[in-house]
Coordinates of C-alpha atoms and ligand atoms in Angstrom, one line a residue:
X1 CA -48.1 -121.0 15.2
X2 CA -50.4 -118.2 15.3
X3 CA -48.6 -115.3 13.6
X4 CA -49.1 -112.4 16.3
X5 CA -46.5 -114.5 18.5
X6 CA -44.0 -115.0 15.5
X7 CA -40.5 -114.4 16.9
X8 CA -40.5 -110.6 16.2
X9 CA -43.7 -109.3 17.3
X10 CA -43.5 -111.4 20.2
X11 CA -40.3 -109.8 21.2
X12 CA -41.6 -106.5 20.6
X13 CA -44.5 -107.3 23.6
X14 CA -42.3 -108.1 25.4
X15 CA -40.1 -105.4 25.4
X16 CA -42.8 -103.1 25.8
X17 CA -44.0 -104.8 29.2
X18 CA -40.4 -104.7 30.2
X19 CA -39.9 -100.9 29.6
X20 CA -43.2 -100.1 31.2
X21 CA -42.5 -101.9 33.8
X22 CA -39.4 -100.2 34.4
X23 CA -40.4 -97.1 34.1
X24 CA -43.2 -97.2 36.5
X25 CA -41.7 -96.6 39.9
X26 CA -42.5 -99.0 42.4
X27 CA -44.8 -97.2 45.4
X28 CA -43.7 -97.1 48.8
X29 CA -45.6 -99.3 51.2
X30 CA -48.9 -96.9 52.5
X31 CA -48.6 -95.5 55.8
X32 CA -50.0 -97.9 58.2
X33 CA -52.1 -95.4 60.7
X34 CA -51.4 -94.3 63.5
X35 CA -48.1 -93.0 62.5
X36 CA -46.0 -90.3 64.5
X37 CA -46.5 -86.7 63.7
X38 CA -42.8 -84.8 63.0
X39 CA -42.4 -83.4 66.4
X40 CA -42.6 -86.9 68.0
X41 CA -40.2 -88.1 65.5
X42 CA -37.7 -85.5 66.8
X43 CA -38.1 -86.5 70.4
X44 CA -38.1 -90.5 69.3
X45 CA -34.5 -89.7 68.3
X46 CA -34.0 -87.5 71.7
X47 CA -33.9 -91.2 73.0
X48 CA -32.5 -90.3 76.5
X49 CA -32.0 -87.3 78.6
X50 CA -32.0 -86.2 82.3
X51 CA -34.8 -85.2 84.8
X52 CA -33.6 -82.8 87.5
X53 CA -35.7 -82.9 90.9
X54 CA -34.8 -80.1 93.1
X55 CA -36.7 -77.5 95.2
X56 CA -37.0 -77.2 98.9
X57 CA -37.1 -80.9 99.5
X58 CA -33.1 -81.1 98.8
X59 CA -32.9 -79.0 101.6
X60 CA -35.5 -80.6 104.0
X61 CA -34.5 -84.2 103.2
X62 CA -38.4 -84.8 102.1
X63 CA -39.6 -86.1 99.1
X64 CA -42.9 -84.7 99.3
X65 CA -42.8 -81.1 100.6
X66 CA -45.8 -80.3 102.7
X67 CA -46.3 -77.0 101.1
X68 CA -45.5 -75.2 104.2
X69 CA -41.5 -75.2 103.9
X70 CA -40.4 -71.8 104.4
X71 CA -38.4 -70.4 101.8
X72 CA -35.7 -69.6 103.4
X73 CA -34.3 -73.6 103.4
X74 CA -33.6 -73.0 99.6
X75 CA -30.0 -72.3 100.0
X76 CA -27.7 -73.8 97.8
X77 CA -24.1 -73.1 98.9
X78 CA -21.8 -74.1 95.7
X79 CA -24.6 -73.5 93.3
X80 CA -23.2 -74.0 89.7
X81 CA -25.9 -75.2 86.7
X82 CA -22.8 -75.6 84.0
X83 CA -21.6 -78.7 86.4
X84 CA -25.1 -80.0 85.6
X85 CA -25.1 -79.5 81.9
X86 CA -21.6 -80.6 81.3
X87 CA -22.1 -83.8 83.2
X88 CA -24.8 -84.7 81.2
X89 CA -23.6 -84.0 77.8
X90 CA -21.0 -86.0 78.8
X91 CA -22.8 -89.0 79.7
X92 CA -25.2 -88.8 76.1
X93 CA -27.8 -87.4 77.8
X94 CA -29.5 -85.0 74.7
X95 CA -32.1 -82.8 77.4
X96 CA -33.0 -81.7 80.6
X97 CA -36.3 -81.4 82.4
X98 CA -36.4 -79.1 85.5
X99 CA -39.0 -79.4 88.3
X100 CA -39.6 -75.7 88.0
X101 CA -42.3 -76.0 90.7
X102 CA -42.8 -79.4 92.5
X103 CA -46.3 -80.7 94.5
X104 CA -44.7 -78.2 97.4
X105 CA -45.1 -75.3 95.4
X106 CA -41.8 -74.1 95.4
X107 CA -41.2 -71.7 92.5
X108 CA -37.7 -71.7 91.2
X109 CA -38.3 -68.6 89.1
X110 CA -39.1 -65.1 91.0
X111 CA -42.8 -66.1 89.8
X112 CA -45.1 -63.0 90.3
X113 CA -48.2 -65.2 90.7
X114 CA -46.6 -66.3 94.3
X115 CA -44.5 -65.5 96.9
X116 CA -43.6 -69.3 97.5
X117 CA -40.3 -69.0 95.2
X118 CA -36.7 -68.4 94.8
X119 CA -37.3 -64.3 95.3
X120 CA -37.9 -65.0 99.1
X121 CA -35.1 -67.6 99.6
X122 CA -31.1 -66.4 100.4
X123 CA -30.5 -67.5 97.0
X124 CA -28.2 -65.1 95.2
X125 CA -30.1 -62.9 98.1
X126 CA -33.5 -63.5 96.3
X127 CA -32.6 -62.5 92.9
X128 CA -31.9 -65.4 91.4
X129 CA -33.6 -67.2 88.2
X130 CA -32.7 -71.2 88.3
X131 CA -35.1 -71.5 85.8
X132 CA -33.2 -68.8 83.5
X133 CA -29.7 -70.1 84.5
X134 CA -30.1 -73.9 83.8
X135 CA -31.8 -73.0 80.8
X136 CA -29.0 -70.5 79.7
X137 CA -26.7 -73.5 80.9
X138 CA -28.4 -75.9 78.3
X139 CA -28.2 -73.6 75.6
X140 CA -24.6 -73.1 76.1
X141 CA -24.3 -77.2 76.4
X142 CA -26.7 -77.7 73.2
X143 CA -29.0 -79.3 75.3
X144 CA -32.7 -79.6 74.7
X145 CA -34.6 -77.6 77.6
X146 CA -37.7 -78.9 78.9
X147 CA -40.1 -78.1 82.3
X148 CA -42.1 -80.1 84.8
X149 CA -44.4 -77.9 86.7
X150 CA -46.7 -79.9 89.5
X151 CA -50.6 -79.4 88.6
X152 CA -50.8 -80.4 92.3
X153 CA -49.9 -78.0 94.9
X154 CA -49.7 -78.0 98.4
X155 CA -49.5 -74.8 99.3
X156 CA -51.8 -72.7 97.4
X157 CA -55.1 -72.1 99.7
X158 CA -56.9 -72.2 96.7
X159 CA -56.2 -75.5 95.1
X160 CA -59.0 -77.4 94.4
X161 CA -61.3 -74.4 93.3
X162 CA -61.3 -72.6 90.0
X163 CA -59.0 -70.0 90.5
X164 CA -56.3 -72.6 91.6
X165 CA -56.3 -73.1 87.5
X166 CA -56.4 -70.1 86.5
X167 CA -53.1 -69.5 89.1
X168 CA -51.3 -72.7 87.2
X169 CA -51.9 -71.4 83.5
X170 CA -50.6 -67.6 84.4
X171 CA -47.6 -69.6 86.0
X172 CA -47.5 -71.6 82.5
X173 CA -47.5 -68.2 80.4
X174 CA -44.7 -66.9 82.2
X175 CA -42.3 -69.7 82.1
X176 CA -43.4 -70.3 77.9
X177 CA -43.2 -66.5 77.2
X178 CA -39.6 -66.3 78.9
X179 CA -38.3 -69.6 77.4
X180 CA -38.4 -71.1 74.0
X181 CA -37.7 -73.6 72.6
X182 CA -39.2 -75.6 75.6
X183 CA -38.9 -79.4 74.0
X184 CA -40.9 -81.1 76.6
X185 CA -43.7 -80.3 78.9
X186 CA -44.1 -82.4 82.1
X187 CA -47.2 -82.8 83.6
X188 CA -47.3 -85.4 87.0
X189 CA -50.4 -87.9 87.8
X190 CA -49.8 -87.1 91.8
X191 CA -53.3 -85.5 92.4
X192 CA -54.8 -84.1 95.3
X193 CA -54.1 -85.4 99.1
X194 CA -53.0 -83.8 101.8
X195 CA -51.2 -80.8 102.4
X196 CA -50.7 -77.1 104.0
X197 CA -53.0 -75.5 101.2
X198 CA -52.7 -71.9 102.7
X199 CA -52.9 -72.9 106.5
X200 CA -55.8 -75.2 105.8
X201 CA -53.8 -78.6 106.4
X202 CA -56.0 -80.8 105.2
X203 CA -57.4 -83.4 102.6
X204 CA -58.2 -82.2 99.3
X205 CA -59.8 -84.8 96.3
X206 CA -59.7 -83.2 92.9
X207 CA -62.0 -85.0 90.2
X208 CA -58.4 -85.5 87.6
X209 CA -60.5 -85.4 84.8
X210 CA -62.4 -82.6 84.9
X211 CA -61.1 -80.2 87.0
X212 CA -58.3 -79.1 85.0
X213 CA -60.1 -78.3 82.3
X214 CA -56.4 -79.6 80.5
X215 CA -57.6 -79.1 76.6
X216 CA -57.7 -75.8 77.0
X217 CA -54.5 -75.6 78.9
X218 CA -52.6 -77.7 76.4
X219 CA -54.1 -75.4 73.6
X220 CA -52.8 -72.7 75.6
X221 CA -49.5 -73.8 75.6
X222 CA -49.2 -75.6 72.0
X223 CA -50.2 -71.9 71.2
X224 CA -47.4 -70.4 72.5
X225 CA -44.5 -73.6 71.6
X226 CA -46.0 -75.4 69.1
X227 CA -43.4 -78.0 68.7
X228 CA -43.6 -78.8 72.9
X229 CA -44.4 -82.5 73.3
X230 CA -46.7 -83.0 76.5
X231 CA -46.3 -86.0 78.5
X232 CA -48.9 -86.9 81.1
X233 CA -49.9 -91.0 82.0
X234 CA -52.0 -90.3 78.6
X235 CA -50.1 -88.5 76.5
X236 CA -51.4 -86.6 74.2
X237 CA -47.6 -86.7 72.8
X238 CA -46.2 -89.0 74.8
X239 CA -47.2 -91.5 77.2
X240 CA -46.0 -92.7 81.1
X241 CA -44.5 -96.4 80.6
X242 CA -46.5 -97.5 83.9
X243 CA -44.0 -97.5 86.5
X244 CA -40.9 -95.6 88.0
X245 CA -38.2 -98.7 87.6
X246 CA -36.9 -98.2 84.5
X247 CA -38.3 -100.3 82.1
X248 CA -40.9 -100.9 79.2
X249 CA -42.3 -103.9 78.4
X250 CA -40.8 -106.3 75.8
X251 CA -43.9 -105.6 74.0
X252 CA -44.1 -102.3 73.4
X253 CA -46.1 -100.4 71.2
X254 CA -46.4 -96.3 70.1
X255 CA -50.2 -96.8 69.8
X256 CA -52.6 -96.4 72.5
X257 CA -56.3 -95.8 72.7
X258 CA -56.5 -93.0 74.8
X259 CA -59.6 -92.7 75.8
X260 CA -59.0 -96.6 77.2
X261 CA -56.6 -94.9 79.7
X262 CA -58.9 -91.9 80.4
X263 CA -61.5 -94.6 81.8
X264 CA -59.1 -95.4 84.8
X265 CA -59.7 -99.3 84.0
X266 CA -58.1 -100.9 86.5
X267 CA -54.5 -102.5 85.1
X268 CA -53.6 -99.4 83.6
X269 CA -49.7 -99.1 84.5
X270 CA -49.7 -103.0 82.6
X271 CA -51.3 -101.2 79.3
X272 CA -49.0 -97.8 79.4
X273 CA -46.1 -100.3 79.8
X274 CA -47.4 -102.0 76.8
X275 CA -49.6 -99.9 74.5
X276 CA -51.7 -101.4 72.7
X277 CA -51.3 -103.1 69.1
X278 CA -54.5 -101.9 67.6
X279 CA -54.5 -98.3 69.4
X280 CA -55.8 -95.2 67.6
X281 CA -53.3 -92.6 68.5
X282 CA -49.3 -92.8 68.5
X283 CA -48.3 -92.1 71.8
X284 CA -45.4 -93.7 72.7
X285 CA -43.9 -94.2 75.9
X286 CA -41.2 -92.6 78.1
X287 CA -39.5 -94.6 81.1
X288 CA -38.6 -92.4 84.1
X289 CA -36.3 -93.1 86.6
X290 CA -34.1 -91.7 89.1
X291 CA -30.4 -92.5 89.7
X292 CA -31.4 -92.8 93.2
X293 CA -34.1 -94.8 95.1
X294 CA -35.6 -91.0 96.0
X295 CA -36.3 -88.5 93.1
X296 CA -34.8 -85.8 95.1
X297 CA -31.1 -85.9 96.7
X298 CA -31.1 -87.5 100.2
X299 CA -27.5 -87.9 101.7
X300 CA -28.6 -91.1 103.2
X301 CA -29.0 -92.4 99.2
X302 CA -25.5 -92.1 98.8
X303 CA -24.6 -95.5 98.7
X304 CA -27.4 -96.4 96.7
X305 CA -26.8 -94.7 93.5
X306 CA -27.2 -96.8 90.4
X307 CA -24.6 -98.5 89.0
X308 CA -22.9 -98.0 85.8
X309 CA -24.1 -101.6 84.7
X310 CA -27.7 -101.0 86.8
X311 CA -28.1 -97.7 84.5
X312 CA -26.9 -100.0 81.4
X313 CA -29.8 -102.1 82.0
X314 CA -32.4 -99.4 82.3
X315 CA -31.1 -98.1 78.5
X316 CA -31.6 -101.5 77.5
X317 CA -35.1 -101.9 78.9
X318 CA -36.0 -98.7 77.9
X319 CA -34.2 -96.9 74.6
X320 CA -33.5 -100.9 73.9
X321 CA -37.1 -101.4 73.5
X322 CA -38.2 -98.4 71.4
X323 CA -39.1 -96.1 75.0
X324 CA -37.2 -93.2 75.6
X325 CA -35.6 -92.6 78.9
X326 CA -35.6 -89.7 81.2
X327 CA -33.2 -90.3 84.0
X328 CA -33.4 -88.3 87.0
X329 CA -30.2 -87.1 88.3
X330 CA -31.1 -84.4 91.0
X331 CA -28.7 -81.8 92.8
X332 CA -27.2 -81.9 96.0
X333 CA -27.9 -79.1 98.7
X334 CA -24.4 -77.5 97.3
X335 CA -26.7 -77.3 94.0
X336 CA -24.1 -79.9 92.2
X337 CA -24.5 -83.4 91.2
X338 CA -23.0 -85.3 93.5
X339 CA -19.6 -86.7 92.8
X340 CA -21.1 -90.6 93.0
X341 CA -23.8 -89.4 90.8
X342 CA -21.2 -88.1 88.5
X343 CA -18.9 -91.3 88.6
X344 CA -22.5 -93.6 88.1
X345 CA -23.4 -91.6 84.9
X346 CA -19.8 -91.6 83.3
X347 CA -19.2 -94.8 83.7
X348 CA -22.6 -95.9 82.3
X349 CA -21.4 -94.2 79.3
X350 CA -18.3 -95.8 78.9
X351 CA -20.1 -98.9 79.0
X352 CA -22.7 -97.7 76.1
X353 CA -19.5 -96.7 74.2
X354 CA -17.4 -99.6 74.5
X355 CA -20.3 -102.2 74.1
X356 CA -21.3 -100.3 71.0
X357 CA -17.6 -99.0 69.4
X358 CA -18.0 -100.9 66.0
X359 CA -20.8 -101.9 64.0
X360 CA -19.7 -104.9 62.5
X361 CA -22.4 -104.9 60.0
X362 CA -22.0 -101.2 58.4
X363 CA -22.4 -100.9 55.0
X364 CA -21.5 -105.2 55.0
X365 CA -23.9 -106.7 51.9
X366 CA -27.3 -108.2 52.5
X367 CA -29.7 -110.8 51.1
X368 CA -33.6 -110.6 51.6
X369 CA -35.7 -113.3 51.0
X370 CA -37.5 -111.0 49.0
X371 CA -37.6 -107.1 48.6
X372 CA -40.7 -104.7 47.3
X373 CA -41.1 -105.1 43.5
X374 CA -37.4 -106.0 42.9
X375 CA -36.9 -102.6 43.0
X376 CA -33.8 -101.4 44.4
X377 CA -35.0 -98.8 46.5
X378 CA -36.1 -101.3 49.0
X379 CA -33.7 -103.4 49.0
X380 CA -32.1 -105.5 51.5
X381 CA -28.8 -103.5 51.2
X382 CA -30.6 -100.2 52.7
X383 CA -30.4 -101.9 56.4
X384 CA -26.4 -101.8 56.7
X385 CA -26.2 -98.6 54.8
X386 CA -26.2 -96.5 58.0
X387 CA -28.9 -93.8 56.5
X388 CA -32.2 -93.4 58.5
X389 CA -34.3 -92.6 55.3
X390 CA -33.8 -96.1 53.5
X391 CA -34.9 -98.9 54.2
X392 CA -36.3 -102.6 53.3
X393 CA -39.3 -103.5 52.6
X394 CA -41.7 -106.2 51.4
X395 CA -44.8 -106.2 48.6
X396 CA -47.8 -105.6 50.7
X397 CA -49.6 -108.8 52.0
X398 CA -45.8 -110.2 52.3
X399 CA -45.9 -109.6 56.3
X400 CA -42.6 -112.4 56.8
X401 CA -39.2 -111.9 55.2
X402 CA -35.9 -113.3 56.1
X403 CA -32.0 -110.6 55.8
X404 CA -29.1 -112.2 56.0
X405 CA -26.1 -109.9 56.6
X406 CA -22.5 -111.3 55.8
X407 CA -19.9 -110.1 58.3
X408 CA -17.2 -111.0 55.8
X409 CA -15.2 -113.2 58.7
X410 CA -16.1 -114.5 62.2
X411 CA -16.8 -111.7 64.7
X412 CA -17.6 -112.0 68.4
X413 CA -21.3 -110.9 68.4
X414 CA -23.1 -109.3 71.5
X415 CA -25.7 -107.3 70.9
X416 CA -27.9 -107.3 67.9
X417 CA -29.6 -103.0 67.0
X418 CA -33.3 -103.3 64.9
X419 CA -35.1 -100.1 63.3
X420 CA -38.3 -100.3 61.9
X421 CA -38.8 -96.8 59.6
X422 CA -41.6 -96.1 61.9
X423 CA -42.5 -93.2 59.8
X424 CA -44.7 -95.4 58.0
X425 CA -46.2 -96.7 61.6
X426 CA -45.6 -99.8 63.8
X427 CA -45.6 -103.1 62.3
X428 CA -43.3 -105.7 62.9
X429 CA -45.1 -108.2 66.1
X430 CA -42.8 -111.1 66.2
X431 CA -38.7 -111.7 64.8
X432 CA -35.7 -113.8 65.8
X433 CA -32.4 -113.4 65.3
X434 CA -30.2 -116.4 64.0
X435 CA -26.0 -116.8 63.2
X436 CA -24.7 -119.7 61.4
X437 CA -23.3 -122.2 62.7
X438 CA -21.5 -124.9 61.6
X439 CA -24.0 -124.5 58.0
X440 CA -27.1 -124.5 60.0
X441 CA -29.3 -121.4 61.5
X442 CA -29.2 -121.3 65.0
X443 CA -31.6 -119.1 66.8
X444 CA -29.6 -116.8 69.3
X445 CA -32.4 -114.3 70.4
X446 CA -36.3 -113.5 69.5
X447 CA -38.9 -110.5 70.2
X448 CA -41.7 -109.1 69.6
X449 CA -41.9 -105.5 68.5
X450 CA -39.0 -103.5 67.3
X451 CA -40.3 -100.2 66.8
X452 CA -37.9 -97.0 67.0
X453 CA -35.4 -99.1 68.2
X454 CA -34.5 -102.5 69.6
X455 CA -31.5 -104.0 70.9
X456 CA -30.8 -107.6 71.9
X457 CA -28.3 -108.6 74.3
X458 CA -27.2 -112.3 72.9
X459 CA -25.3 -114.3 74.9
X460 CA -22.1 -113.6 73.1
X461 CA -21.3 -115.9 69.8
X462 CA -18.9 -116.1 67.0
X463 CA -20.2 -116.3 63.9
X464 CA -19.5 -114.5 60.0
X465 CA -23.4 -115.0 59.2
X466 CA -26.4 -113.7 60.5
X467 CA -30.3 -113.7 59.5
X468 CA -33.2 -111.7 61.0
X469 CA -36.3 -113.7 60.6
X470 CA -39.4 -112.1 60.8
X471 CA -42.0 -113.7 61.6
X472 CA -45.0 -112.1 61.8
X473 CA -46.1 -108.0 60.9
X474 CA -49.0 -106.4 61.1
X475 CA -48.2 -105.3 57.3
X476 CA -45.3 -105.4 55.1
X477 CA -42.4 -104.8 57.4
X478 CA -40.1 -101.7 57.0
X479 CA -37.0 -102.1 58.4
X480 CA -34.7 -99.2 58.1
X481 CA -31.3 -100.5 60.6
X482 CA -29.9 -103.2 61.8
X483 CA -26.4 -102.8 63.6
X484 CA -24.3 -105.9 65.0
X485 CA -22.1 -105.7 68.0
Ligands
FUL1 C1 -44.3 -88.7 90.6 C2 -44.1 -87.6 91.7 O1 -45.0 -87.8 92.7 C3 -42.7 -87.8 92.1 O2 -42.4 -87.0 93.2 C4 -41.8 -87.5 90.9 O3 -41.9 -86.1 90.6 C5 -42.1 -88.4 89.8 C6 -41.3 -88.1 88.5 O4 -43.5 -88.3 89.5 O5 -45.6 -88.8 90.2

């Protein structure tokens, strides 16, 4: 034998290798681009809170006010915002975004740009502020405040010219200089039609993508709320999930190329309610959806509030498949929500709090099929351990892996809870979820993205042992949860 690998010196390299390897941390998996910027992160774990759709349409029974409602029919008789707020808080809803001004016009603030607004109505004989008070109210609640204000309006004479603009960005100063922190910014698709316009009563067509000049509006408002995340059917921070029935599709993914929405390609509501696997910006999607088949209150809708289990199957098809939800809940002509309203959203989350009490698999022990460089910071154990900012991961190229997570005795399971640690971008594309039976693996549900967060409804099995597979990434996966129910 050579003697440079006698017993000694041969030891010696080893040891060497070994401590070097050691010592030289093993890197995190690279970002996989697009990934979300810190203030979509906070609203990703918003994950649902309420819309509220009231102006002078709650008092005309409309759900499109001409723009020639006088504003005298805004009289609410048993006005009281804190009943809003502590309903939802109540019900798990984090937020609440007010139609401040709705296609009709309608201001709900004493707006000195108009006098179509709560200054001319017998509210609190014209001195009242309901953009003021239900913010106050959610402050008080410690809920996040947000506003919707219509670029379309029906009542100005002047929409569809220049000034028209100019009129909706004064209207936007006022409402960010008086309120702050504004979480979310809500700006509607409905574009141009008919309408009073001033007297005029008649059709107007606004060219959507060039006539609000909106990059210099949103820089006008980032300016003043930096942290304000703007939905609109394209985003920029957040994107309309293509329809108004509560759900995203199975598939669904934060990226988007926006400028493939901007071209109004026909099948656009399929790719919002989609994304798109390859897109070049995060924009992820937000499911909106009223409570009621109208988005504003309608006595006749009475019976046709959503059911607790109905409202149960929105969360699933919308926070259940990495969306967020905003649920509209809007005030009756007292100004309250309705008692059935109230009943619908409380016992929707009794539901969520009963179906998810105990998560049978906290902080029970895991085994991956493999983990990133054997190093213990990505190890399988990091998905049980009920902390966002750890998680499993694979050694790049590795885009399959299995985690088996040992219940410690037979539990009923129901519903299975998946996080990907999106913070290094969206990557798992296919997964299934298997319990062991009987010694063998038995596949009990399967998917396709994950995302912020999926859950699986599983027709209900016993079992002590489960496995996620998954199947196919589009780079090392990152999973940073999974809960079992
Ligand atoms: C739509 C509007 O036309 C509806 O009235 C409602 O405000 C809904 C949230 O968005 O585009």
């Amino acid at each position: 034998m050579n003697r440079i690998f006698s017993f000694p010196v041969y030891r010696l390299l080893i040891s060497i290798f070994v401590v070097s390897a050691c010592n030289s941390p093993v890197l995190p998996p690279a970002p996989l681009l697009p990934v979300p910027t810190d203030r979509q992160l906070a609203w990703h774990e918003m994950e649902q809170y309420a819309f509220v759709h009231f102006t002078t349409n709650t008092f005309t029974d409309k759900e499109w006010g001409f723009g020639d409602e006088s504003e005298s029919v805004f009289n609410p008789t048993a006005m009281d915002v804190t009943q809003w707020t502590k309903t939802f808080k109540a019900a798990g809803l984090k937020g609440l975004v007010l139609t401040c001004k709705h296609h009709d016009g309608f201001c709900l603030w004493p707006s000195k740009y108009t006098e179509h607004s709560v200054k001319n109505s017998p509210y609190k004989n014209g001195k009242g502020n309901v953009v003021d008070e239900v913010e106050k109210a959610c402050r008080a609640d410690g809920l996040k405040f947000g506003v919707y204000l219509s670029p379309w309006d029906r009542n100005r004479a002047d929409y569809g010219s220049p000034s028209y603009v100019e009129y909706y960005r004064n209207q936007l100063k006022e409402l960010f200089s008086a309120h702050s922190p504004i979480f979310e910014m809500w700006f509607d698709g409905a574009n141009g039609g008919d309408g009073f316009y001033g007297g005029a009563k008649e059709k107007r067509k606004i060219d959507g993508k060039t006539y609000y000049d909106w990059p210099t509006t949103l820089k006008l408002v980032r300016g003043m709320e930096p942290n304000v995340i703007f939905f609109s059917d394209a985003g920029p921070d957040i994107r309309w999930c293509g329809n108004e029935s509560g759900f995203v599709n199975e598939t669904n993914w934060n990226t988007i190329t926006p400028d493939s929405i901007y071209a109004g390609k026909s099948g656009i509501e399929k790719l919002l309610n989609t994304g798109n696997e390859n897109g070049s910006s995060w924009i992820p999607a937000e499911v909106d959806v009223s409570i009621r088949p109208g988005w504003f209150y309608h006595a006749k809708q009475d019976s046709l509030v959503k059911t607790p289990e109905q409202l149960f199957n929105i969360y699933l098809n919308s926070v259940g498949r990495g969306a967020n939800l905003i649920l509209n809940i809007p005030p009756d002509r007292r100004g309250l929500v309705n008692e059935i309203d109230v009943a619908s959203l409380l016992g929707w989350k009794k539901l969520i709090d009963e179906r998810f009490k105990t998560n049978l698999a906290l902080n029970k022990p895991v085994k991956a099929s493999a983990f990133r460089g054997n190093s213990p910071v990505y190890s399988a154990d990091n998905i049980t351990d009920g902390k966002k900012e750890t998680y499993w991961a694979t050694n790049d190229q590795e885009n399959t892996g299995n985690l088996e997570v040992d219940l410690g005795e037979k539990k009923l399971i129901s519903f299975v809870l998946i996080q990907e640690y999106i913070k290094l971008g969206q990557r798992v594309k296919s997964f299934s979820v298997e319990v062991e039976k009987d010694g063998k693996w038995l596949e009990v549900a399967k998917g396709t993205t994950v995302g912020y967060k999926r859950i699986l409804r599983i027709n209900p099995v016993e079992a002590q042992k489960l496995r996620l597979v998954i199947s196919d990434s589009k780079a090392c996966p990152a999973i940073s949860n999974v809960e079992v129910y």
